[in-house]
Coordinates of C-alpha atoms and ligand atoms in Angstrom, one line a residue:
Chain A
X1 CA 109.4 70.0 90.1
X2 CA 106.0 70.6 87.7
X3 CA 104.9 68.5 85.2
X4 CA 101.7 67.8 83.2
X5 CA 100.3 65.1 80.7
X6 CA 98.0 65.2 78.5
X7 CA 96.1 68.8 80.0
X8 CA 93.1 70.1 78.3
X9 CA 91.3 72.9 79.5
X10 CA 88.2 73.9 77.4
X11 CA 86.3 77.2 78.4
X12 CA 82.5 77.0 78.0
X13 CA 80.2 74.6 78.0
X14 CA 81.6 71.3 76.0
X15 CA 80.7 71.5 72.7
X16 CA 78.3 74.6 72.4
X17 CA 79.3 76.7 70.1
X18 CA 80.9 79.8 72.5
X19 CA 83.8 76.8 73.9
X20 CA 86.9 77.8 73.6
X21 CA 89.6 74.8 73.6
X22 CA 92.6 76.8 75.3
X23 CA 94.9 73.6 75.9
X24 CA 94.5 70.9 73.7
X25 CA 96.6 68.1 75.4
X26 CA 99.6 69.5 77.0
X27 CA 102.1 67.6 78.3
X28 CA 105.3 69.2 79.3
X29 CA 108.0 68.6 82.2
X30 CA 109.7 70.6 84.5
X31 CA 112.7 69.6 86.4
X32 CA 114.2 70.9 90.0
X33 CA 116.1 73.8 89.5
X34 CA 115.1 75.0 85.5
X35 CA 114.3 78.1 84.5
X36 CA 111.9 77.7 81.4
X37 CA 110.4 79.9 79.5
X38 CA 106.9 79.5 77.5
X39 CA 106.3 81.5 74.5
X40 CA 103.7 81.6 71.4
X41 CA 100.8 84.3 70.3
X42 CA 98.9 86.3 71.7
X43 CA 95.7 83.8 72.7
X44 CA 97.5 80.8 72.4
X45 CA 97.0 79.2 75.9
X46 CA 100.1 80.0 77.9
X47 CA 98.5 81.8 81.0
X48 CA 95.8 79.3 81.2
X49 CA 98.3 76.6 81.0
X50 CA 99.9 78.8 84.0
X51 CA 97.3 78.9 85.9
X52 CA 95.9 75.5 85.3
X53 CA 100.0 74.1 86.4
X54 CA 99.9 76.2 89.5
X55 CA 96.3 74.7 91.2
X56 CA 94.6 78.1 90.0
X57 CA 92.5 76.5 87.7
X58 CA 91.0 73.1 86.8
X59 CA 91.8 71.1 84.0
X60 CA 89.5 69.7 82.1
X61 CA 91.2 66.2 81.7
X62 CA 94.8 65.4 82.1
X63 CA 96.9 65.8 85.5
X64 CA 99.0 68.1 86.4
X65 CA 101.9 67.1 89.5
X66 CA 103.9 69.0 91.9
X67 CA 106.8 68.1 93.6
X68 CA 105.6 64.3 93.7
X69 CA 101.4 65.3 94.4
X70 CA 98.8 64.8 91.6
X71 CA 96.4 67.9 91.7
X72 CA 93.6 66.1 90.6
X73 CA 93.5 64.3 94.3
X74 CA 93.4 67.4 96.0
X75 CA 90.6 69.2 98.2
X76 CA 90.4 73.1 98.0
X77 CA 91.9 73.4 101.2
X78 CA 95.3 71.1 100.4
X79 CA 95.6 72.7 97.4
X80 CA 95.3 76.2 98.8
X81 CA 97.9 75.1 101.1
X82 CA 100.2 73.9 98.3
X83 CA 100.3 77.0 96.4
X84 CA 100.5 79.1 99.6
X85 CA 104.1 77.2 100.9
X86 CA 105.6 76.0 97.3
X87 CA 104.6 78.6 94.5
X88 CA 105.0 81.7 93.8
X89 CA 103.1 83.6 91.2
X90 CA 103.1 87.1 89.2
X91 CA 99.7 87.6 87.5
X92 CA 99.9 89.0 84.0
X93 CA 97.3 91.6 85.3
X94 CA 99.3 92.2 88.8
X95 CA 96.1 91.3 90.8
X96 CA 97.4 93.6 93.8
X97 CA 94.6 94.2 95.8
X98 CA 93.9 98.2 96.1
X99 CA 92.9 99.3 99.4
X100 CA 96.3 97.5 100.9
X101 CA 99.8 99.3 100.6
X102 CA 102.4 97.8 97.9
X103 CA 103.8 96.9 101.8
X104 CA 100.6 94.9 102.5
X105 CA 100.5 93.3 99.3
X106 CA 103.7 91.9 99.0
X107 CA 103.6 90.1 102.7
X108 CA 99.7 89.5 102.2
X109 CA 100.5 85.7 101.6
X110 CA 103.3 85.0 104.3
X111 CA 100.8 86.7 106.8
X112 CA 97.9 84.2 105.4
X113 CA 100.3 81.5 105.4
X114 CA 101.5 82.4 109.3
X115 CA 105.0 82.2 107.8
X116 CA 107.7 84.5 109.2
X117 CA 109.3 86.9 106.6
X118 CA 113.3 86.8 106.3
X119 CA 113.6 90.6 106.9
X120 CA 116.8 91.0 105.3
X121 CA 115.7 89.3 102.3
X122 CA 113.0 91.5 102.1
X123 CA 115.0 94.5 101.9
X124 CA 117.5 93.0 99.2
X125 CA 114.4 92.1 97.0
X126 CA 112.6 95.6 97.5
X127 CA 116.2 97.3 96.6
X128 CA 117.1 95.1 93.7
X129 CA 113.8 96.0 92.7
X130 CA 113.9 99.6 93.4
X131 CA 110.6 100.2 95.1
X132 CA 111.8 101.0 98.3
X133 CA 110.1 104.8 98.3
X134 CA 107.0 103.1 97.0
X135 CA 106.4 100.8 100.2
X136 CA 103.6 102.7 102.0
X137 CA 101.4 103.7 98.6
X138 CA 98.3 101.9 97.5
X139 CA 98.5 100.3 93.6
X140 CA 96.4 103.1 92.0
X141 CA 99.4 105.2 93.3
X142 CA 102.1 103.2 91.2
X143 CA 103.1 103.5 87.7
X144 CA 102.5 100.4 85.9
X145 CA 105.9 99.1 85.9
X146 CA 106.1 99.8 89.4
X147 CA 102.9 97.5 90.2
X148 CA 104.8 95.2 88.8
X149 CA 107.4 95.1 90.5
X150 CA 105.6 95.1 93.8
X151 CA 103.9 91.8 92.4
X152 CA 107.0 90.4 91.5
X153 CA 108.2 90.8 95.4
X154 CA 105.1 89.7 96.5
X155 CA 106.0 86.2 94.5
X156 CA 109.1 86.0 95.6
X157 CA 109.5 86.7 99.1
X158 CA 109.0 83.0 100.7
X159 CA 111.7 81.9 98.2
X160 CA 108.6 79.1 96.9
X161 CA 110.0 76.1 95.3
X162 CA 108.3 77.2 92.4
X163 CA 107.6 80.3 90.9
X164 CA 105.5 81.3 88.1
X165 CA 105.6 84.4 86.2
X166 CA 103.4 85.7 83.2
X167 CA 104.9 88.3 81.4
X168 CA 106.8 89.7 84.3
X169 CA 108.5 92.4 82.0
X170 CA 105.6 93.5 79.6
X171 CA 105.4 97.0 81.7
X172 CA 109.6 96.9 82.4
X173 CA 111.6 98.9 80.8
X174 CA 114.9 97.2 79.2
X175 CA 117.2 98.3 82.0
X176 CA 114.5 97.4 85.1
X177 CA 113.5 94.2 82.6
X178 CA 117.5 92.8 82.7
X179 CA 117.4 93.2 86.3
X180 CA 114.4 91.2 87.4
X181 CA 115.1 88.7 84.7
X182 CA 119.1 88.1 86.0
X183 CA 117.6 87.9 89.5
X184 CA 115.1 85.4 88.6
X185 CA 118.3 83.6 86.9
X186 CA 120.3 83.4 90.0
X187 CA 117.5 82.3 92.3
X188 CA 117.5 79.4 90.3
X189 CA 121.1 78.3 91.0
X190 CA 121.0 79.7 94.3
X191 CA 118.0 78.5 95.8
X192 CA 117.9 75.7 93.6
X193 CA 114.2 77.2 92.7
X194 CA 111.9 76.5 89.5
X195 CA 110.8 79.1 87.4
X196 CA 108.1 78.6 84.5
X197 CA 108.3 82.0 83.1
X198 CA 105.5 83.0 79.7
X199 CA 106.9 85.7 77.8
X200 CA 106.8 87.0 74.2
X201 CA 109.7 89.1 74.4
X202 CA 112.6 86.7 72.5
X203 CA 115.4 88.8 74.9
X204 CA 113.5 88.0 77.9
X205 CA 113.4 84.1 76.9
X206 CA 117.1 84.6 76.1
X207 CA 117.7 84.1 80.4
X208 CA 115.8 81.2 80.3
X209 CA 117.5 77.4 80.1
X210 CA 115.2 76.3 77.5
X211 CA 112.1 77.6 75.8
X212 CA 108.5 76.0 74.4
X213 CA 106.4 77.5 71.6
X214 CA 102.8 77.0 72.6
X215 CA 100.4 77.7 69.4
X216 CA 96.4 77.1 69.8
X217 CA 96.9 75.1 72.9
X218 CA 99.7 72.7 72.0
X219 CA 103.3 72.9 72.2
X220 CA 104.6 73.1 68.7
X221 CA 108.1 73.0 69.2
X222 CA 111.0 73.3 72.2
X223 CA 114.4 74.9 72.2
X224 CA 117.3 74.3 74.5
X225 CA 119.3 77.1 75.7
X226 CA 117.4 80.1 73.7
X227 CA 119.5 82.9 73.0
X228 CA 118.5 85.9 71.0
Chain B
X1 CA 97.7 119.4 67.7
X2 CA 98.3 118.8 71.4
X3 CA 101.0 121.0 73.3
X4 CA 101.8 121.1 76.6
X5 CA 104.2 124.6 78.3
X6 CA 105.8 124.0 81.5
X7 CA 103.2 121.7 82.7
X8 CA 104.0 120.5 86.2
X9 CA 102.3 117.3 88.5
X10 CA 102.5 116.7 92.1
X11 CA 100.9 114.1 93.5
X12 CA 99.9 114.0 97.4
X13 CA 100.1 117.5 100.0
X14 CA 102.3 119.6 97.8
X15 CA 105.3 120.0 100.5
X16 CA 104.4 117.0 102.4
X17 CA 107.2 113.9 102.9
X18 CA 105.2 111.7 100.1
X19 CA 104.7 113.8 97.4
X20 CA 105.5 112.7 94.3
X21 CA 106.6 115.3 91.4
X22 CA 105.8 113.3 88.9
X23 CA 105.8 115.6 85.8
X24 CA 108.9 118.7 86.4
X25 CA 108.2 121.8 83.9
X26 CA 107.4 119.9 80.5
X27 CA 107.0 121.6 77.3
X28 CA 105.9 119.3 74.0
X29 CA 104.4 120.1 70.8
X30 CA 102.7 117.6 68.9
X31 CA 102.1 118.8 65.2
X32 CA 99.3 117.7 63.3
X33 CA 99.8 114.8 62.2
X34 CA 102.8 113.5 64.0
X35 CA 103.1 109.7 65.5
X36 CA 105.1 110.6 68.5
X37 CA 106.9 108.2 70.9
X38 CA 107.3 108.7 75.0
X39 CA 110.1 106.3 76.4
X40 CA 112.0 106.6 79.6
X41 CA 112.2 104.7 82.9
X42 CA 109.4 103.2 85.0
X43 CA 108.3 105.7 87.1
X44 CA 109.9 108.3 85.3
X45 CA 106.1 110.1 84.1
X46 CA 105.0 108.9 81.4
X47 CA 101.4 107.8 82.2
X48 CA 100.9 111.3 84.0
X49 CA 101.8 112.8 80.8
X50 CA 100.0 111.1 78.9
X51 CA 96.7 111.2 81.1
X52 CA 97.4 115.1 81.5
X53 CA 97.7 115.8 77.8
X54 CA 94.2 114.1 77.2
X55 CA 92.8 116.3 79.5
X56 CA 92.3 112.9 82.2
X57 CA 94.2 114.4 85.2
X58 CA 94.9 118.1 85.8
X59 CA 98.1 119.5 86.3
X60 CA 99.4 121.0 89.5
X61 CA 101.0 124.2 87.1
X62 CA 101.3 124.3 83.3
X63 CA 99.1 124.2 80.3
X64 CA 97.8 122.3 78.0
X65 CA 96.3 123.0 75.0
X66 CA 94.5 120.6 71.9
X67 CA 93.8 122.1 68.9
X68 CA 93.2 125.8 70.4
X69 CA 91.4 124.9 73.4
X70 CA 93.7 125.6 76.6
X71 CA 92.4 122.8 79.2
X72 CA 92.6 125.2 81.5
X73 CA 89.3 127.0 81.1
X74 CA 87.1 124.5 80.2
X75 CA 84.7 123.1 83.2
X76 CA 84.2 119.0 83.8
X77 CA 81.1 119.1 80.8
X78 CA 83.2 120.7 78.0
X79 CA 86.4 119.0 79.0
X80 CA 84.2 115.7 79.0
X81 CA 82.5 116.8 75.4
X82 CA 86.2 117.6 74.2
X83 CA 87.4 113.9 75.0
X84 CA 84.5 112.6 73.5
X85 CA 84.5 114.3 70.2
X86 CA 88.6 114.5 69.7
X87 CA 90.1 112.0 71.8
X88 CA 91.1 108.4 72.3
X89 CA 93.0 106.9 74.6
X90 CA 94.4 103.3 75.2
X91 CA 95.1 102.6 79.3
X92 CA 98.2 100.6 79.9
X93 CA 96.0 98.6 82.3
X94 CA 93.0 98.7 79.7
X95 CA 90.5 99.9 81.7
X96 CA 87.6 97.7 80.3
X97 CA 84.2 97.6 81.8
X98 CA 84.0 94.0 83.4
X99 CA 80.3 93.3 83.1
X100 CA 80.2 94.7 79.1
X101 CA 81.0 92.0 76.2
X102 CA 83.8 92.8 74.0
X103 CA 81.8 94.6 71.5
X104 CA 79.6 96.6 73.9
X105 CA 83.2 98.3 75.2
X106 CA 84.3 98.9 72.2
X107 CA 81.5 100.9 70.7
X108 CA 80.6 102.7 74.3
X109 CA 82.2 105.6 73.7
X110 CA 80.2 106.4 70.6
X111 CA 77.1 105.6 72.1
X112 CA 77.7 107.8 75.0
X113 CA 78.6 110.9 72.6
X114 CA 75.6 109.7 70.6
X115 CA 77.2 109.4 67.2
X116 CA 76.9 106.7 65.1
X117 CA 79.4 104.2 64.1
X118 CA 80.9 103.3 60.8
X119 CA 80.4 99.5 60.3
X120 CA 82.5 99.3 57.8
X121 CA 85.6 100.6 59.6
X122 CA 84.2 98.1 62.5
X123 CA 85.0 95.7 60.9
X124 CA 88.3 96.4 59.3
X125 CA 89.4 97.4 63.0
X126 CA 87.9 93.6 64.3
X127 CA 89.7 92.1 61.3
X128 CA 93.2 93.8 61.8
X129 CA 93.1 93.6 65.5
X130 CA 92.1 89.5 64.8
X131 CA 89.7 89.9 67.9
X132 CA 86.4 88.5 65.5
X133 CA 85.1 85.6 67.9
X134 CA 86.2 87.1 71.2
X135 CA 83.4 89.8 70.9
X136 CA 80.6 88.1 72.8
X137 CA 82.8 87.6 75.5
X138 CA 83.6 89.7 78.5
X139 CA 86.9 91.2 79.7
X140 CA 87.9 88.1 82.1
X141 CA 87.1 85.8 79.6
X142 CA 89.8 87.5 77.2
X143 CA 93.7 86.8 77.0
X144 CA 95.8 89.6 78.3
X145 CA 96.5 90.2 74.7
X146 CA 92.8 90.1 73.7
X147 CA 92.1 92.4 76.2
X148 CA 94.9 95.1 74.4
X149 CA 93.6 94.9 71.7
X150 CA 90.0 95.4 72.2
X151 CA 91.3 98.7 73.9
X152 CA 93.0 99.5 71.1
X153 CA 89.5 98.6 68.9
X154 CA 88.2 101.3 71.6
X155 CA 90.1 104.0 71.0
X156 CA 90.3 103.7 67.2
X157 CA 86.7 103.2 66.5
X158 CA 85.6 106.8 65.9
X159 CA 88.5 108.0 64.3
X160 CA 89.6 110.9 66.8
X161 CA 91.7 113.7 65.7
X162 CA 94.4 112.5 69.0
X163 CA 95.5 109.4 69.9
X164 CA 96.4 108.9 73.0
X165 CA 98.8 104.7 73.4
X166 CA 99.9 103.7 76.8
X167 CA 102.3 100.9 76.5
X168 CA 100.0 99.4 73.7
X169 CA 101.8 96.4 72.7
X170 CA 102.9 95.1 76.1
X171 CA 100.9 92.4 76.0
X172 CA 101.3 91.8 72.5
X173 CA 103.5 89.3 70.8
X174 CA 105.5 90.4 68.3
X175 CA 103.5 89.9 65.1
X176 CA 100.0 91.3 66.7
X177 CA 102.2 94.3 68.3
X178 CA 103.9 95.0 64.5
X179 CA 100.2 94.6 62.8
X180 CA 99.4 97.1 65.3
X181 CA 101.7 99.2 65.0
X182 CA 102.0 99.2 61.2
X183 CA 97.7 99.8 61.6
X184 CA 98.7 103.0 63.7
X185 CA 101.2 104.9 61.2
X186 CA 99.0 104.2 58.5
X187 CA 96.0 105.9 60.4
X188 CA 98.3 108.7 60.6
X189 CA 99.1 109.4 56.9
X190 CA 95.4 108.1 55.6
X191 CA 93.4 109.7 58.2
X192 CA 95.8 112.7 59.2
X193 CA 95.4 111.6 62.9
X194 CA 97.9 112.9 65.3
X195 CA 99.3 109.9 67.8
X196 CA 101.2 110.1 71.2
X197 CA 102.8 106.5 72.6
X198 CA 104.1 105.9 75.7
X199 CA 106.4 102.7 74.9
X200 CA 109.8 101.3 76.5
X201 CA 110.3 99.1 73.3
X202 CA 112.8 100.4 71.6
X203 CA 111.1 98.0 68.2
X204 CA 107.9 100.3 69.0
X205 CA 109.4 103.3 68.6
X206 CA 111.0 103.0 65.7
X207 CA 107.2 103.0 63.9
X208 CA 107.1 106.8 65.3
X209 CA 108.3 109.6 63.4
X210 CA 110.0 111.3 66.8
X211 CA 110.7 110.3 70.1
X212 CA 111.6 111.9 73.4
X213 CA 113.0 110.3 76.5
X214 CA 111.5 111.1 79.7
X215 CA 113.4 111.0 83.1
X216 CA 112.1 112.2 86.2
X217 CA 109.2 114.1 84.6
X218 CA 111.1 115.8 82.8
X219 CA 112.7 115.4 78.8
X220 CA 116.0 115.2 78.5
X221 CA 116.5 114.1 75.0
X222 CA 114.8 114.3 71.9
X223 CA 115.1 111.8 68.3
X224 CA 113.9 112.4 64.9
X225 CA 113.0 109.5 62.9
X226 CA 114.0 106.8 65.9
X227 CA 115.3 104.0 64.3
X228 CA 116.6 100.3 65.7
Ligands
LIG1 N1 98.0 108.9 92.4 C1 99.3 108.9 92.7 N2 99.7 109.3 93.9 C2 101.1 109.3 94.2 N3 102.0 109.0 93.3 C3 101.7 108.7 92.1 C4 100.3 108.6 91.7 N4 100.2 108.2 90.4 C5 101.5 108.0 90.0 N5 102.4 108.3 91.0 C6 103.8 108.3 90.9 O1 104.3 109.2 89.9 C7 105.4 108.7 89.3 C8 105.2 108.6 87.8 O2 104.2 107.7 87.5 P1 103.8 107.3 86.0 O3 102.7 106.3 86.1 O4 103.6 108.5 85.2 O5 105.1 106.6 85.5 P2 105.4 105.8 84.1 O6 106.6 106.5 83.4 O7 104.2 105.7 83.3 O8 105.9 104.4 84.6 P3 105.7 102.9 84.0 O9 106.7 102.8 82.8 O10 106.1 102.0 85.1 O11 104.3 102.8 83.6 C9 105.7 107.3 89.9 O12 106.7 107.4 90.8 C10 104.4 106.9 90.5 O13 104.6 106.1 91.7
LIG2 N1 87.1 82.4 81.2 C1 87.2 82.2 79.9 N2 86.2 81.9 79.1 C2 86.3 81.7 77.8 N3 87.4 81.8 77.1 C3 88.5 82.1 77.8 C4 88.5 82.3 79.2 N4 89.8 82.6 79.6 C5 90.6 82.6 78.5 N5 89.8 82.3 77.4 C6 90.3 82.1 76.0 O1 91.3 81.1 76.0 C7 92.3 81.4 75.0 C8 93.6 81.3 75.7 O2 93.8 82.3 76.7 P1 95.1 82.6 77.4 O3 94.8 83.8 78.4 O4 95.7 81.4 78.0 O5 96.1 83.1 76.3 P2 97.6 83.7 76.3 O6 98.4 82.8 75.5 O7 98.0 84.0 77.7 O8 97.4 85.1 75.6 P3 98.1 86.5 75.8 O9 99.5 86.4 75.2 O10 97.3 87.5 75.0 O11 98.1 86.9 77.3 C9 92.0 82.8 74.5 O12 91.4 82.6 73.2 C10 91.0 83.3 75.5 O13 90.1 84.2 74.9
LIG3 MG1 98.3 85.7 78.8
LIG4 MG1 103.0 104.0 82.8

């Protein structure tokens, strides 16, 4: 469903000496239907490498594919209608914009997309996710777990094709954490969706079908079926 | 150090359909000394408790008291001076001024109280938090991690006598969040510094000498020595 070869993404101007090299040839791929999860340290490249797989960001060389489109090809305007009908994404930092309701936010991009919202999905995601009595405050109103969880619905409400996730549990606690991460498990044999989930929490990986170490902008090493 | 008696937080009209009792009638005592640790739920208060023990939010009822000064009394100026001198506090969302470098947040708060830093401390802080080259940069051009842990820099650069952790190794993987960690409960033995941490890691809290478990603003359980 995603894949990219070769990616490099340097920050900075190339070759002075503030550049940072935050992927350093990544090339990893994702099929229909896995739920993979990316790990390594702090600094290492995985949201970049997020971003960059999801048409947020450029690379710097390399291509990145979804579905069966190259990115590279794209104009703004395809590509910010890619991402709005196939992918789904939690930031690490929420991103919620604050003068809307956690309401607003969550069907902010089926409004800008002009898709209808399958009500009745919406009201199993906002229980499983227990914000329902949180619907009509603004994010500086929520607890930080509870901004996360509103960006979480906002991601998946249009059931995307693919969803992306950056640290989706860092502000969960265990019992909230299980319960987004077993969702995100079933969607994937459900809805036959993708999931490229960056985590450092080992338990969290532990729902994933397989796991990558990224260290200093390369995968290092990949495990099937991680388990605590 | 820090105590707080029956202290009580509503958010919104105080009777009105959305307000939020966020903190119920909680009384804590924090000893000199003491690294504490604040679990429980999302939502369940943590955040208010911690931002109301600082002396950040007021308190619908209740007291709170640091050292001998009863919040209470004091007007915005001394309350400010108070924070200033005696307190520091790491956001679960950061709270980073975007258009200062690294460095430039880290040392604000003792420029604005005027005192003067100790380099060499500085430097052991940059060096154990491994944030070295980031410090010319700003806040979006910093990891999620990076970002933690220039907070944490922050709060720790002029000693204070409280500590005040909000979730601080969420975004930390698990060798950065031990180093910090193992950095804090040193700081509390060398440097007799009294710290409070709002975590939902169970591996977090077992670096505290006590923890209590919060639940609808109010404790319901208290552990000495929490361990794995
Ligand atoms: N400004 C506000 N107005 C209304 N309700 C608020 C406000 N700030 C916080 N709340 C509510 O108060 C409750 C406690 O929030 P708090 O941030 O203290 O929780 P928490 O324990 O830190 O949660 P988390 O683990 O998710 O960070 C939550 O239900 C939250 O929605
Ligand atoms: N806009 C930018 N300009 C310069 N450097 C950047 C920029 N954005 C990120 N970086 C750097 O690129 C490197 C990789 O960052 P990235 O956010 O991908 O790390 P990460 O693995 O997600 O870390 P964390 O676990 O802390 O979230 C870091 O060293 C970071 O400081
Ligand atoms: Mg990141
Ligand atoms: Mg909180």
């Amino acid at each position: 469903a995603v894949a990219t070869y070769n990616a490099v993404k340097i920050y900075g101007k190339i070759g002075s000496e503030s550049a940072v090299t935050a992927l350093n040839g990544v090339s990893l791929e994702v099929p229909l239907g896995q739920f993979l999860a990316v790990m390594g340290p702090s600094g290492s490249g995985k949201s970049t490498l997020l971003h960059c797989m999801a048409g947020l960001d450029d690379l710097t060389s390399g291509n990145v594919i979804i579905g069966s489109t190259n990115l590279n090809g794209l104009s703004d305007r395809q590509l910010t209608r890619l991402r709005r009908n196939s992918i789904g994404f939690m930031f690490q930092s929420f991103n919620l914009l604050p003068t809307l309701t956690a309401e607003q936010n969550i069907r902010l991009p089926s409004d800008l997309a002009g898709s209808s919202v399958d009500e009745k999905w919406f009201n199993t995601l906002i229980d499983l996710l227990g914000i329902g009595d949180r619907l009509k405050h603004r994010p500086s109103e929520l607890s930080g777990g509870q901004q996360q969880r509103v960006a979480a619905a906002r991601a998946l409400l249009s059931k995307p094709t693919v969803v992306f996730a950056d640290e989706p549990t860092g502000n969960l606690d265990s019992k909230a954490g299980a319960l987004l991460l077993g969702f995100l498990r079933s969607s994937v044999h459900e809805h036959g969706q993708t999931i490229v989930m960056v985590t450092h929490d080992p338990n969290a990986a532990s729902f994933a079908d397989k796991a990558v170490l990224l260290a200093d902008g390369q995968i290092i090493h990949s495990i099937e079926s991680p388990t605590q």
